Amino acid sequence: MDSTRASSITIPRRTAIIANELKEYNIDLIALQETHLQGVGQLEERSSGYTYMWSGAKEEDQTQNYYGVAICVRTELVKKGIVSEPNCYNDRLMSVEVHGQQCQTTFVSCYAPTLNDEVTVIETFYQNLKRFLSAIPNQHNIILAGDFNARVGTSELHWRGVIGPHGIGRQNDNGLRLLQLCVQLDLCICNTMFQQKNQHKTTWQHPRSKQWHQIDFVITRKKNVQHVLRCRSMRGPNCDTDHLLVRASIRLVKKRFRAIPTSRSKSFNSIKLKEEQTRNAFEDSILSGCPEDYENLDVETQWNIMKNAVIESAASTLGKKQTS
């Protein structure tokens, strides 16, 4: 599962270029941002075997500066029913359901506003994102991937469990908003969990300062982070974008635990107590197993003596039930 920003996939055959790169790198599912496609729709690239699903601004809204998000997935996964039809929220949020053998995962593609946007726009986005994620059932895993235009920094001690020991850069306002959201929803940022070179952490180069930053993230529930096998930036894929591809390998099959079979002991043949002779023998055996000073002993000792006497008497006088 991966994430990258596609500057625009409206250019003729841009979808084919991206799909060919996904095929070359053996990618099953990817989140794309800033696609500039209006409305909602799907497109199948048959030659490479991928299907695009996108969510953009309403087609009748010609004045809005629409952004657009998309999810590209292997077509065979859609046809087999492993990946569902998309849930298109708006031009910044969409998701699909991934049905694993023993678990279900909601894969979310999102595109957050930049710090240059109005505060109301930024706050509205995070409110929508929180509402969107909160609606996902607790038993479902979450993979949230996208361009967050946020820097989360390296303060592992202040954000324990949310970011790992391998963050990079300085936190900004959008980073603070993202971290607060993760705390509220028990999420963690996978990019910061793995020790690797900085070139495999950063995702975008500032056009003026030429400094590299980490602003694209893959995020999951804290309780499922052990299923993330790796998460790093890729410099090889060429999708005509100024962002690097962030690639995560995630195990979608829960580990199976096989119960160790235990031999069930047979119960005593208590029906024999209906026979007077057997019942008397059973009672006499219990009494003989108790010492003369039984009444003067403490309760715990009395209990242990009586328990052993009953078990031994039942074994000698009643025997075990015979299985048919």
PDB file of C-alpha atoms in Angstrom:
ATOM      1  CA  MET A   1       0.000   0.000   0.000  1.00  0.00           C
ATOM      2  CA  ASP A   2       1.442   3.303  -1.052  1.00  0.00           C
ATOM      3  CA  SER A   3       0.841   7.019  -1.336  1.00  0.00           C
ATOM      4  CA  THR A   4       2.037   9.747  -3.657  1.00  0.00           C
ATOM      5  CA  ARG A   5       0.815  13.000  -5.092  1.00  0.00           C
ATOM      6  CA  ALA A   6       0.001  12.986  -8.798  1.00  0.00           C
ATOM      7  CA  SER A   7       0.271  16.602  -9.946  1.00  0.00           C
ATOM      8  CA  SER A   8      -2.628  15.968 -12.280  1.00  0.00           C
ATOM      9  CA  ILE A   9      -3.914  12.863 -14.013  1.00  0.00           C
ATOM     10  CA  THR A  10      -5.999  14.815 -16.498  1.00  0.00           C
ATOM     11  CA  ILE A  11      -3.162  14.921 -19.012  1.00  0.00           C
ATOM     12  CA  PRO A  12      -3.901  12.323 -21.726  1.00  0.00           C
ATOM     13  CA  ARG A  13      -2.526   8.872 -20.820  1.00  0.00           C
ATOM     14  CA  ARG A  14      -1.114  10.066 -17.481  1.00  0.00           C
ATOM     15  CA  THR A  15      -3.092   7.262 -15.889  1.00  0.00           C
ATOM     16  CA  ALA A  16      -1.312   4.755 -18.124  1.00  0.00           C
ATOM     17  CA  ILE A  17       2.100   6.116 -17.099  1.00  0.00           C
ATOM     18  CA  ILE A  18       1.273   5.809 -13.403  1.00  0.00           C
ATOM     19  CA  ALA A  19      -0.228   2.338 -13.841  1.00  0.00           C
ATOM     20  CA  ASN A  20       2.892   1.102 -15.638  1.00  0.00           C
ATOM     21  CA  GLU A  21       5.053   2.344 -12.750  1.00  0.00           C
ATOM     22  CA  LEU A  22       2.808   0.567 -10.248  1.00  0.00           C
ATOM     23  CA  LYS A  23       3.082  -2.649 -12.236  1.00  0.00           C
ATOM     24  CA  GLU A  24       6.867  -2.391 -12.421  1.00  0.00           C
ATOM     25  CA  TYR A  25       7.134  -1.950  -8.645  1.00  0.00           C
ATOM     26  CA  ASN A  26       4.506  -4.624  -7.901  1.00  0.00           C
ATOM     27  CA  ILE A  27       2.185  -2.300  -5.977  1.00  0.00           C
ATOM     28  CA  ASP A  28      -1.310  -3.526  -5.083  1.00  0.00           C
ATOM     29  CA  LEU A  29      -2.950  -0.334  -3.889  1.00  0.00           C
ATOM     30  CA  ILE A  30      -1.986   3.340  -3.929  1.00  0.00           C
ATOM     31  CA  ALA A  31      -3.453   6.620  -2.704  1.00  0.00           C
ATOM     32  CA  LEU A  32      -3.097   9.594  -5.067  1.00  0.00           C
ATOM     33  CA  GLN A  33      -3.629  13.262  -4.252  1.00  0.00           C
ATOM     34  CA  GLU A  34      -4.198  16.504  -6.164  1.00  0.00           C
ATOM     35  CA  THR A  35      -5.531  14.689  -9.215  1.00  0.00           C
ATOM     36  CA  HIS A  36      -7.710  17.633 -10.389  1.00  0.00           C
ATOM     37  CA  LEU A  37     -10.482  15.316 -11.535  1.00  0.00           C
ATOM     38  CA  GLN A  38     -14.059  16.477 -11.009  1.00  0.00           C
ATOM     39  CA  GLY A  39     -16.942  14.342  -9.816  1.00  0.00           C
ATOM     40  CA  VAL A  40     -16.537  10.648  -9.035  1.00  0.00           C
ATOM     41  CA  GLY A  41     -15.663   7.866 -11.427  1.00  0.00           C
ATOM     42  CA  GLN A  42     -13.571   4.869 -12.384  1.00  0.00           C
ATOM     43  CA  LEU A  43     -11.172   4.090 -15.212  1.00  0.00           C
ATOM     44  CA  GLU A  44      -9.565   0.751 -16.028  1.00  0.00           C
ATOM     45  CA  GLU A  45      -6.082   0.589 -17.552  1.00  0.00           C
ATOM     46  CA  ARG A  46      -6.373  -2.869 -19.089  1.00  0.00           C
ATOM     47  CA  SER A  47      -2.837  -3.100 -20.438  1.00  0.00           C
ATOM     48  CA  SER A  48      -1.306  -2.775 -16.977  1.00  0.00           C
ATOM     49  CA  GLY A  49      -4.163  -4.299 -14.984  1.00  0.00           C
ATOM     50  CA  TYR A  50      -5.071  -1.373 -12.714  1.00  0.00           C
ATOM     51  CA  THR A  51      -8.298   0.485 -11.967  1.00  0.00           C
ATOM     52  CA  TYR A  52      -8.515   4.159 -10.973  1.00  0.00           C
ATOM     53  CA  MET A  53     -11.212   5.356  -8.594  1.00  0.00           C
ATOM     54  CA  TRP A  54     -11.407   9.091  -7.975  1.00  0.00           C
ATOM     55  CA  SER A  55     -13.282  11.649  -5.922  1.00  0.00           C
ATOM     56  CA  GLY A  56     -13.293  15.318  -6.903  1.00  0.00           C
ATOM     57  CA  ALA A  57     -15.340  18.481  -6.642  1.00  0.00           C
ATOM     58  CA  LYS A  58     -18.896  18.522  -7.947  1.00  0.00           C
ATOM     59  CA  GLU A  59     -18.899  18.773 -11.719  1.00  0.00           C
ATOM     60  CA  GLU A  60     -21.318  21.716 -11.724  1.00  0.00           C
ATOM     61  CA  ASP A  61     -19.001  23.720  -9.469  1.00  0.00           C
ATOM     62  CA  GLN A  62     -16.740  25.459 -11.975  1.00  0.00           C
ATOM     63  CA  THR A  63     -15.486  28.153  -9.573  1.00  0.00           C
ATOM     64  CA  GLN A  64     -14.035  25.996  -6.815  1.00  0.00           C
ATOM     65  CA  ASN A  65     -10.305  25.351  -6.790  1.00  0.00           C
ATOM     66  CA  TYR A  66     -10.829  21.611  -6.667  1.00  0.00           C
ATOM     67  CA  TYR A  67      -8.031  19.268  -5.665  1.00  0.00           C
ATOM     68  CA  GLY A  68      -9.112  15.673  -6.013  1.00  0.00           C
ATOM     69  CA  VAL A  69      -8.000  12.363  -4.527  1.00  0.00           C
ATOM     70  CA  ALA A  70      -7.848   8.914  -6.074  1.00  0.00           C
ATOM     71  CA  ILE A  71      -7.110   5.302  -5.278  1.00  0.00           C
ATOM     72  CA  CYS A  72      -5.513   3.017  -7.843  1.00  0.00           C
ATOM     73  CA  VAL A  73      -5.779  -0.731  -7.294  1.00  0.00           C
ATOM     74  CA  ARG A  74      -5.041  -3.944  -9.145  1.00  0.00           C
ATOM     75  CA  THR A  75      -8.124  -4.718 -11.197  1.00  0.00           C
ATOM     76  CA  GLU A  76      -8.053  -8.388 -10.191  1.00  0.00           C
ATOM     77  CA  LEU A  77      -8.500  -7.374  -6.532  1.00  0.00           C
ATOM     78  CA  VAL A  78     -11.662  -5.485  -7.455  1.00  0.00           C
ATOM     79  CA  LYS A  79     -13.044  -8.336  -9.558  1.00  0.00           C
ATOM     80  CA  LYS A  80     -12.397 -10.844  -6.776  1.00  0.00           C
ATOM     81  CA  GLY A  81     -14.237  -8.635  -4.295  1.00  0.00           C
ATOM     82  CA  ILE A  82     -11.147  -8.130  -2.141  1.00  0.00           C
ATOM     83  CA  VAL A  83     -11.313  -4.352  -2.695  1.00  0.00           C
ATOM     84  CA  SER A  84     -14.735  -2.712  -2.507  1.00  0.00           C
ATOM     85  CA  GLU A  85     -16.327   0.112  -4.439  1.00  0.00           C
ATOM     86  CA  PRO A  86     -15.082   3.513  -3.208  1.00  0.00           C
ATOM     87  CA  ASN A  87     -16.645   5.705  -0.560  1.00  0.00           C
ATOM     88  CA  CYS A  88     -16.185   9.207  -2.007  1.00  0.00           C
ATOM     89  CA  TYR A  89     -16.522  11.883   0.690  1.00  0.00           C
ATOM     90  CA  ASN A  90     -15.273  15.005  -1.110  1.00  0.00           C
ATOM     91  CA  ASP A  91     -12.315  16.208  -3.162  1.00  0.00           C
ATOM     92  CA  ARG A  92      -9.965  15.647  -0.199  1.00  0.00           C
ATOM     93  CA  LEU A  93     -11.189  12.334   1.230  1.00  0.00           C
ATOM     94  CA  MET A  94     -12.147   8.905  -0.090  1.00  0.00           C
ATOM     95  CA  SER A  95     -11.737   5.269   0.937  1.00  0.00           C
ATOM     96  CA  VAL A  96     -12.129   1.629  -0.069  1.00  0.00           C
ATOM     97  CA  GLU A  97     -12.578  -1.502   2.020  1.00  0.00           C
ATOM     98  CA  VAL A  98      -9.949  -4.236   1.751  1.00  0.00           C
ATOM     99  CA  HIS A  99     -11.259  -7.647   2.783  1.00  0.00           C
ATOM    100  CA  GLY A 100      -8.455  -9.801   4.174  1.00  0.00           C
ATOM    101  CA  GLN A 101      -8.742 -13.473   5.087  1.00  0.00           C
ATOM    102  CA  GLN A 102      -9.311 -12.734   8.765  1.00  0.00           C
ATOM    103  CA  CYS A 103      -9.571  -8.956   9.014  1.00  0.00           C
ATOM    104  CA  GLN A 104     -11.000  -5.954   7.220  1.00  0.00           C
ATOM    105  CA  THR A 105      -9.069  -2.769   6.480  1.00  0.00           C
ATOM    106  CA  THR A 106     -10.329   0.662   5.488  1.00  0.00           C
ATOM    107  CA  PHE A 107      -7.824   2.297   3.124  1.00  0.00           C
ATOM    108  CA  VAL A 108      -8.172   6.094   3.078  1.00  0.00           C
ATOM    109  CA  SER A 109      -6.667   8.566   0.599  1.00  0.00           C
ATOM    110  CA  CYS A 110      -6.561  12.164   1.783  1.00  0.00           C
ATOM    111  CA  TYR A 111      -5.123  15.522   0.751  1.00  0.00           C
ATOM    112  CA  ALA A 112      -4.745  18.110   3.514  1.00  0.00           C
ATOM    113  CA  PRO A 113      -4.659  21.900   3.047  1.00  0.00           C
ATOM    114  CA  THR A 114      -1.331  23.716   3.174  1.00  0.00           C
ATOM    115  CA  LEU A 115      -0.382  26.312   5.774  1.00  0.00           C
ATOM    116  CA  ASN A 116      -1.124  28.968   3.144  1.00  0.00           C
ATOM    117  CA  ASP A 117      -4.822  28.068   3.241  1.00  0.00           C
ATOM    118  CA  GLU A 118      -7.211  29.873   5.553  1.00  0.00           C
ATOM    119  CA  VAL A 119      -7.424  28.529   9.085  1.00  0.00           C
ATOM    120  CA  THR A 120     -11.127  27.786   8.620  1.00  0.00           C
ATOM    121  CA  VAL A 121     -10.302  25.575   5.620  1.00  0.00           C
ATOM    122  CA  ILE A 122      -7.671  23.679   7.607  1.00  0.00           C
ATOM    123  CA  GLU A 123      -9.900  23.244  10.652  1.00  0.00           C
ATOM    124  CA  THR A 124     -12.809  22.068   8.493  1.00  0.00           C
ATOM    125  CA  PHE A 125     -10.588  19.463   6.858  1.00  0.00           C
ATOM    126  CA  TYR A 126      -9.473  18.008  10.188  1.00  0.00           C
ATOM    127  CA  GLN A 127     -13.039  18.004  11.489  1.00  0.00           C
ATOM    128  CA  ASN A 128     -14.144  16.101   8.391  1.00  0.00           C
ATOM    129  CA  LEU A 129     -11.205  13.706   8.673  1.00  0.00           C
ATOM    130  CA  LYS A 130     -11.969  12.973  12.331  1.00  0.00           C
ATOM    131  CA  ARG A 131     -15.650  12.402  11.527  1.00  0.00           C
ATOM    132  CA  PHE A 132     -14.710  10.168   8.586  1.00  0.00           C
ATOM    133  CA  LEU A 133     -12.293   8.013  10.598  1.00  0.00           C
ATOM    134  CA  SER A 134     -14.526   7.832  13.674  1.00  0.00           C
ATOM    135  CA  ALA A 135     -17.243   6.220  11.557  1.00  0.00           C
ATOM    136  CA  ILE A 136     -14.977   3.244  10.773  1.00  0.00           C
ATOM    137  CA  PRO A 137     -15.828   0.229  12.997  1.00  0.00           C
ATOM    138  CA  ASN A 138     -13.313  -0.379  15.786  1.00  0.00           C
ATOM    139  CA  GLN A 139     -12.686  -3.940  14.623  1.00  0.00           C
ATOM    140  CA  HIS A 140     -11.514  -2.677  11.219  1.00  0.00           C
ATOM    141  CA  ASN A 141      -7.925  -1.671  10.683  1.00  0.00           C
ATOM    142  CA  ILE A 142      -7.217   1.774   9.228  1.00  0.00           C
ATOM    143  CA  ILE A 143      -4.584   2.666   6.654  1.00  0.00           C
ATOM    144  CA  LEU A 144      -4.620   6.440   6.190  1.00  0.00           C
ATOM    145  CA  ALA A 145      -2.285   7.572   3.404  1.00  0.00           C
ATOM    146  CA  GLY A 146      -1.803  10.944   1.815  1.00  0.00           C
ATOM    147  CA  ASP A 147      -0.188  14.344   1.474  1.00  0.00           C
ATOM    148  CA  PHE A 148      -0.780  16.022   4.841  1.00  0.00           C
ATOM    149  CA  ASN A 149       1.373  19.109   4.199  1.00  0.00           C
ATOM    150  CA  ALA A 150       2.467  18.578   7.802  1.00  0.00           C
ATOM    151  CA  ARG A 151       5.767  18.112   9.583  1.00  0.00           C
ATOM    152  CA  VAL A 152       5.440  16.082  12.786  1.00  0.00           C
ATOM    153  CA  GLY A 153       9.003  16.470  14.067  1.00  0.00           C
ATOM    154  CA  THR A 154      10.960  14.168  16.357  1.00  0.00           C
ATOM    155  CA  SER A 155       9.422  14.605  19.844  1.00  0.00           C
ATOM    156  CA  GLU A 156       8.842  10.936  20.535  1.00  0.00           C
ATOM    157  CA  LEU A 157       8.670  11.488  24.310  1.00  0.00           C
ATOM    158  CA  HIS A 158       5.875  14.068  23.984  1.00  0.00           C
ATOM    159  CA  TRP A 159       3.931  11.960  21.489  1.00  0.00           C
ATOM    160  CA  ARG A 160       4.696   8.477  22.766  1.00  0.00           C
ATOM    161  CA  GLY A 161       3.029   5.812  20.679  1.00  0.00           C
ATOM    162  CA  VAL A 162       2.045   8.298  17.954  1.00  0.00           C
ATOM    163  CA  ILE A 163       5.466   8.877  16.438  1.00  0.00           C
ATOM    164  CA  GLY A 164       8.417   6.543  16.719  1.00  0.00           C
ATOM    165  CA  PRO A 165      12.096   7.208  17.400  1.00  0.00           C
ATOM    166  CA  HIS A 166      12.948   7.857  13.752  1.00  0.00           C
ATOM    167  CA  GLY A 167      11.118  11.070  12.885  1.00  0.00           C
ATOM    168  CA  ILE A 168      12.788  13.930  11.057  1.00  0.00           C
ATOM    169  CA  GLY A 169      12.584  17.730  10.861  1.00  0.00           C
ATOM    170  CA  ARG A 170      10.765  20.299  12.975  1.00  0.00           C
ATOM    171  CA  GLN A 171       7.086  20.230  13.812  1.00  0.00           C
ATOM    172  CA  ASN A 172       4.789  22.856  12.231  1.00  0.00           C
ATOM    173  CA  ASP A 173       1.171  23.871  12.923  1.00  0.00           C
ATOM    174  CA  ASN A 174      -0.287  21.283  10.573  1.00  0.00           C
ATOM    175  CA  GLY A 175       1.945  18.688  12.189  1.00  0.00           C
ATOM    176  CA  LEU A 176       0.510  19.580  15.593  1.00  0.00           C
ATOM    177  CA  ARG A 177      -3.029  19.187  14.257  1.00  0.00           C
ATOM    178  CA  LEU A 178      -2.185  15.790  12.791  1.00  0.00           C
ATOM    179  CA  LEU A 179      -0.550  14.592  16.007  1.00  0.00           C
ATOM    180  CA  GLN A 180      -3.538  15.699  18.079  1.00  0.00           C
ATOM    181  CA  LEU A 181      -5.856  13.809  15.737  1.00  0.00           C
ATOM    182  CA  CYS A 182      -3.731  10.677  16.101  1.00  0.00           C
ATOM    183  CA  VAL A 183      -3.888  10.934  19.902  1.00  0.00           C
ATOM    184  CA  GLN A 184      -7.678  11.282  19.833  1.00  0.00           C
ATOM    185  CA  LEU A 185      -8.154   8.254  17.564  1.00  0.00           C
ATOM    186  CA  ASP A 186      -5.288   6.028  18.820  1.00  0.00           C
ATOM    187  CA  LEU A 187      -3.349   6.217  15.556  1.00  0.00           C
ATOM    188  CA  CYS A 188       0.383   6.108  14.891  1.00  0.00           C
ATOM    189  CA  ILE A 189       2.537   7.411  12.043  1.00  0.00           C
ATOM    190  CA  CYS A 190       4.311   4.490  10.392  1.00  0.00           C
ATOM    191  CA  ASN A 191       6.999   6.556   8.622  1.00  0.00           C
ATOM    192  CA  THR A 192       8.602   7.362  11.993  1.00  0.00           C
ATOM    193  CA  MET A 193       8.808   3.772  13.222  1.00  0.00           C
ATOM    194  CA  PHE A 194      11.657   2.507  11.046  1.00  0.00           C
ATOM    195  CA  GLN A 195      15.363   3.271  11.223  1.00  0.00           C
ATOM    196  CA  GLN A 196      16.638   4.229   7.769  1.00  0.00           C
ATOM    197  CA  LYS A 197      18.563   6.888   5.897  1.00  0.00           C
ATOM    198  CA  ASN A 198      17.048  10.373   5.741  1.00  0.00           C
ATOM    199  CA  GLN A 199      16.628  10.026   1.985  1.00  0.00           C
ATOM    200  CA  HIS A 200      14.196   7.200   2.714  1.00  0.00           C
ATOM    201  CA  LYS A 201      12.251   9.349   5.215  1.00  0.00           C
ATOM    202  CA  THR A 202      11.748  12.636   3.372  1.00  0.00           C
ATOM    203  CA  THR A 203       9.076  12.927   0.684  1.00  0.00           C
ATOM    204  CA  TRP A 204       9.143  16.454  -0.766  1.00  0.00           C
ATOM    205  CA  GLN A 205      11.776  19.058  -1.659  1.00  0.00           C
ATOM    206  CA  HIS A 206      11.029  22.736  -1.096  1.00  0.00           C
ATOM    207  CA  PRO A 207      11.325  24.463  -4.493  1.00  0.00           C
ATOM    208  CA  ARG A 208      13.245  27.477  -3.153  1.00  0.00           C
ATOM    209  CA  SER A 209      15.321  26.254  -0.218  1.00  0.00           C
ATOM    210  CA  LYS A 210      15.877  22.834  -1.846  1.00  0.00           C
ATOM    211  CA  GLN A 211      15.507  21.325   1.617  1.00  0.00           C
ATOM    212  CA  TRP A 212      13.818  17.947   1.873  1.00  0.00           C
ATOM    213  CA  HIS A 213      10.865  17.447   4.243  1.00  0.00           C
ATOM    214  CA  GLN A 214       8.655  14.597   5.395  1.00  0.00           C
ATOM    215  CA  ILE A 215       5.044  15.665   4.742  1.00  0.00           C
ATOM    216  CA  ASP A 216       3.465  12.510   3.254  1.00  0.00           C
ATOM    217  CA  PHE A 217       2.496   9.812   5.720  1.00  0.00           C
ATOM    218  CA  VAL A 218       1.074   6.337   6.147  1.00  0.00           C
ATOM    219  CA  ILE A 219      -0.917   6.099   9.390  1.00  0.00           C
ATOM    220  CA  THR A 220      -2.573   3.144  11.103  1.00  0.00           C
ATOM    221  CA  ARG A 221      -4.162   2.155  14.408  1.00  0.00           C
ATOM    222  CA  LYS A 222      -1.687   1.699  17.263  1.00  0.00           C
ATOM    223  CA  LYS A 223      -2.995  -1.798  17.928  1.00  0.00           C
ATOM    224  CA  ASN A 224      -2.229  -2.842  14.340  1.00  0.00           C
ATOM    225  CA  VAL A 225       1.187  -1.249  13.887  1.00  0.00           C
ATOM    226  CA  GLN A 226       2.901  -4.647  14.301  1.00  0.00           C
ATOM    227  CA  HIS A 227       1.408  -5.627  10.931  1.00  0.00           C
ATOM    228  CA  VAL A 228       3.377  -2.851   9.168  1.00  0.00           C
ATOM    229  CA  LEU A 229       6.533  -4.571   7.947  1.00  0.00           C
ATOM    230  CA  ARG A 230       8.217  -1.504   6.443  1.00  0.00           C
ATOM    231  CA  CYS A 231       7.498   2.084   5.391  1.00  0.00           C
ATOM    232  CA  ARG A 232       9.892   4.210   3.332  1.00  0.00           C
ATOM    233  CA  SER A 233      10.157   6.745   0.532  1.00  0.00           C
ATOM    234  CA  MET A 234      10.972   5.481  -2.960  1.00  0.00           C
ATOM    235  CA  ARG A 235      13.093   7.509  -5.383  1.00  0.00           C
ATOM    236  CA  GLY A 236      12.761   5.177  -8.333  1.00  0.00           C
ATOM    237  CA  PRO A 237       9.139   5.497  -9.528  1.00  0.00           C
ATOM    238  CA  ASN A 238       8.597   8.325 -12.024  1.00  0.00           C
ATOM    239  CA  CYS A 239       4.991   9.546 -11.909  1.00  0.00           C
ATOM    240  CA  ASP A 240       5.748  13.154 -12.934  1.00  0.00           C
ATOM    241  CA  THR A 241       5.257  14.590  -9.447  1.00  0.00           C
ATOM    242  CA  ASP A 242       7.357  16.623  -7.022  1.00  0.00           C
ATOM    243  CA  HIS A 243       6.568  14.159  -4.208  1.00  0.00           C
ATOM    244  CA  LEU A 244       8.263  10.833  -3.612  1.00  0.00           C
ATOM    245  CA  LEU A 245       6.265   7.640  -3.403  1.00  0.00           C
ATOM    246  CA  VAL A 246       5.850   6.390   0.185  1.00  0.00           C
ATOM    247  CA  ARG A 247       5.696   2.611   0.204  1.00  0.00           C
ATOM    248  CA  ALA A 248       4.434   0.483   3.079  1.00  0.00           C
ATOM    249  CA  SER A 249       4.327  -3.301   3.249  1.00  0.00           C
ATOM    250  CA  ILE A 250       1.445  -4.388   5.456  1.00  0.00           C
ATOM    251  CA  ARG A 251       0.317  -7.841   6.550  1.00  0.00           C
ATOM    252  CA  LEU A 252      -3.458  -8.017   6.187  1.00  0.00           C
ATOM    253  CA  VAL A 253      -3.838 -11.538   7.593  1.00  0.00           C
ATOM    254  CA  LYS A 254      -3.969 -11.819  11.352  1.00  0.00           C
ATOM    255  CA  LYS A 255      -1.637 -14.322  12.882  1.00  0.00           C
ATOM    256  CA  ARG A 256      -3.422 -17.577  13.666  1.00  0.00           C
ATOM    257  CA  PHE A 257      -3.092 -19.092  17.102  1.00  0.00           C
ATOM    258  CA  ARG A 258      -3.840 -22.793  17.302  1.00  0.00           C
ATOM    259  CA  ALA A 259      -5.281 -23.976  20.582  1.00  0.00           C
ATOM    260  CA  ILE A 260      -3.395 -26.841  22.163  1.00  0.00           C
ATOM    261  CA  PRO A 261      -5.844 -29.724  22.561  1.00  0.00           C
ATOM    262  CA  THR A 262      -6.238 -30.946  26.108  1.00  0.00           C
ATOM    263  CA  SER A 263      -7.450 -34.374  27.064  1.00  0.00           C
ATOM    264  CA  ARG A 264     -10.788 -34.147  28.825  1.00  0.00           C
ATOM    265  CA  SER A 265     -10.932 -36.313  31.914  1.00  0.00           C
ATOM    266  CA  LYS A 266     -13.905 -38.627  32.174  1.00  0.00           C
ATOM    267  CA  SER A 267     -16.436 -37.796  34.882  1.00  0.00           C
ATOM    268  CA  PHE A 268     -17.291 -40.186  37.716  1.00  0.00           C
ATOM    269  CA  ASN A 269     -20.170 -42.610  37.280  1.00  0.00           C
ATOM    270  CA  SER A 270     -22.394 -40.819  39.824  1.00  0.00           C
ATOM    271  CA  ILE A 271     -25.488 -42.769  38.779  1.00  0.00           C
ATOM    272  CA  LYS A 272     -24.180 -45.671  40.926  1.00  0.00           C
ATOM    273  CA  LEU A 273     -24.978 -43.592  44.034  1.00  0.00           C
ATOM    274  CA  LYS A 274     -28.596 -44.658  43.541  1.00  0.00           C
ATOM    275  CA  GLU A 275     -27.510 -48.104  44.751  1.00  0.00           C
ATOM    276  CA  GLU A 276     -27.687 -48.192  48.569  1.00  0.00           C
ATOM    277  CA  GLN A 277     -24.683 -50.471  48.974  1.00  0.00           C
ATOM    278  CA  THR A 278     -22.494 -48.268  46.767  1.00  0.00           C
ATOM    279  CA  ARG A 279     -23.738 -45.106  48.484  1.00  0.00           C
ATOM    280  CA  ASN A 280     -22.868 -46.464  51.925  1.00  0.00           C
ATOM    281  CA  ALA A 281     -19.425 -47.557  50.729  1.00  0.00           C
ATOM    282  CA  PHE A 282     -18.842 -44.091  49.263  1.00  0.00           C
ATOM    283  CA  GLU A 283     -19.770 -42.357  52.532  1.00  0.00           C
ATOM    284  CA  ASP A 284     -17.657 -44.722  54.639  1.00  0.00           C
ATOM    285  CA  SER A 285     -14.679 -44.137  52.354  1.00  0.00           C
ATOM    286  CA  ILE A 286     -14.969 -40.368  52.771  1.00  0.00           C
ATOM    287  CA  LEU A 287     -15.187 -40.618  56.562  1.00  0.00           C
ATOM    288  CA  SER A 288     -12.163 -42.892  56.712  1.00  0.00           C
ATOM    289  CA  GLY A 289     -10.208 -40.344  54.720  1.00  0.00           C
ATOM    290  CA  CYS A 290     -10.758 -37.621  57.324  1.00  0.00           C
ATOM    291  CA  PRO A 291      -8.586 -37.492  60.483  1.00  0.00           C
ATOM    292  CA  GLU A 292     -10.080 -37.609  63.993  1.00  0.00           C
ATOM    293  CA  ASP A 293      -9.215 -33.943  64.674  1.00  0.00           C
ATOM    294  CA  TYR A 294     -10.897 -32.827  61.411  1.00  0.00           C
ATOM    295  CA  GLU A 295     -13.337 -30.505  63.215  1.00  0.00           C
ATOM    296  CA  ASN A 296     -10.493 -28.623  64.937  1.00  0.00           C
ATOM    297  CA  LEU A 297      -8.609 -27.813  61.721  1.00  0.00           C
ATOM    298  CA  ASP A 298      -8.747 -24.482  59.892  1.00  0.00           C
ATOM    299  CA  VAL A 299     -11.189 -24.070  57.025  1.00  0.00           C
ATOM    300  CA  GLU A 300      -8.612 -24.253  54.215  1.00  0.00           C
ATOM    301  CA  THR A 301      -7.105 -27.468  55.577  1.00  0.00           C
ATOM    302  CA  GLN A 302     -10.571 -28.981  56.033  1.00  0.00           C
ATOM    303  CA  TRP A 303     -11.402 -28.110  52.415  1.00  0.00           C
ATOM    304  CA  ASN A 304      -8.263 -29.735  51.012  1.00  0.00           C
ATOM    305  CA  ILE A 305      -8.773 -32.900  53.086  1.00  0.00           C
ATOM    306  CA  MET A 306     -12.439 -33.197  52.115  1.00  0.00           C
ATOM    307  CA  LYS A 307     -11.693 -32.556  48.418  1.00  0.00           C
ATOM    308  CA  ASN A 308      -9.061 -35.286  48.281  1.00  0.00           C
ATOM    309  CA  ALA A 309     -11.251 -37.690  50.247  1.00  0.00           C
ATOM    310  CA  VAL A 310     -14.210 -37.216  47.907  1.00  0.00           C
ATOM    311  CA  ILE A 311     -12.082 -37.664  44.772  1.00  0.00           C
ATOM    312  CA  GLU A 312     -10.341 -40.776  46.089  1.00  0.00           C
ATOM    313  CA  SER A 313     -13.620 -42.276  47.332  1.00  0.00           C
ATOM    314  CA  ALA A 314     -15.373 -41.608  44.023  1.00  0.00           C
ATOM    315  CA  ALA A 315     -12.527 -43.229  42.120  1.00  0.00           C
ATOM    316  CA  SER A 316     -12.573 -46.365  44.274  1.00  0.00           C
ATOM    317  CA  THR A 317     -16.331 -46.863  44.641  1.00  0.00           C
ATOM    318  CA  LEU A 318     -17.941 -45.232  41.574  1.00  0.00           C
ATOM    319  CA  GLY A 319     -15.376 -45.481  38.826  1.00  0.00           C
ATOM    320  CA  LYS A 320     -15.421 -43.457  35.576  1.00  0.00           C
ATOM    321  CA  LYS A 321     -18.245 -43.169  33.090  1.00  0.00           C
ATOM    322  CA  GLN A 322     -17.824 -45.399  30.082  1.00  0.00           C
ATOM    323  CA  THR A 323     -17.917 -43.621  26.717  1.00  0.00           C
ATOM    324  CA  SER A 324     -20.247 -45.087  24.148  1.00  0.00           C
TER     325      SER A 324
END
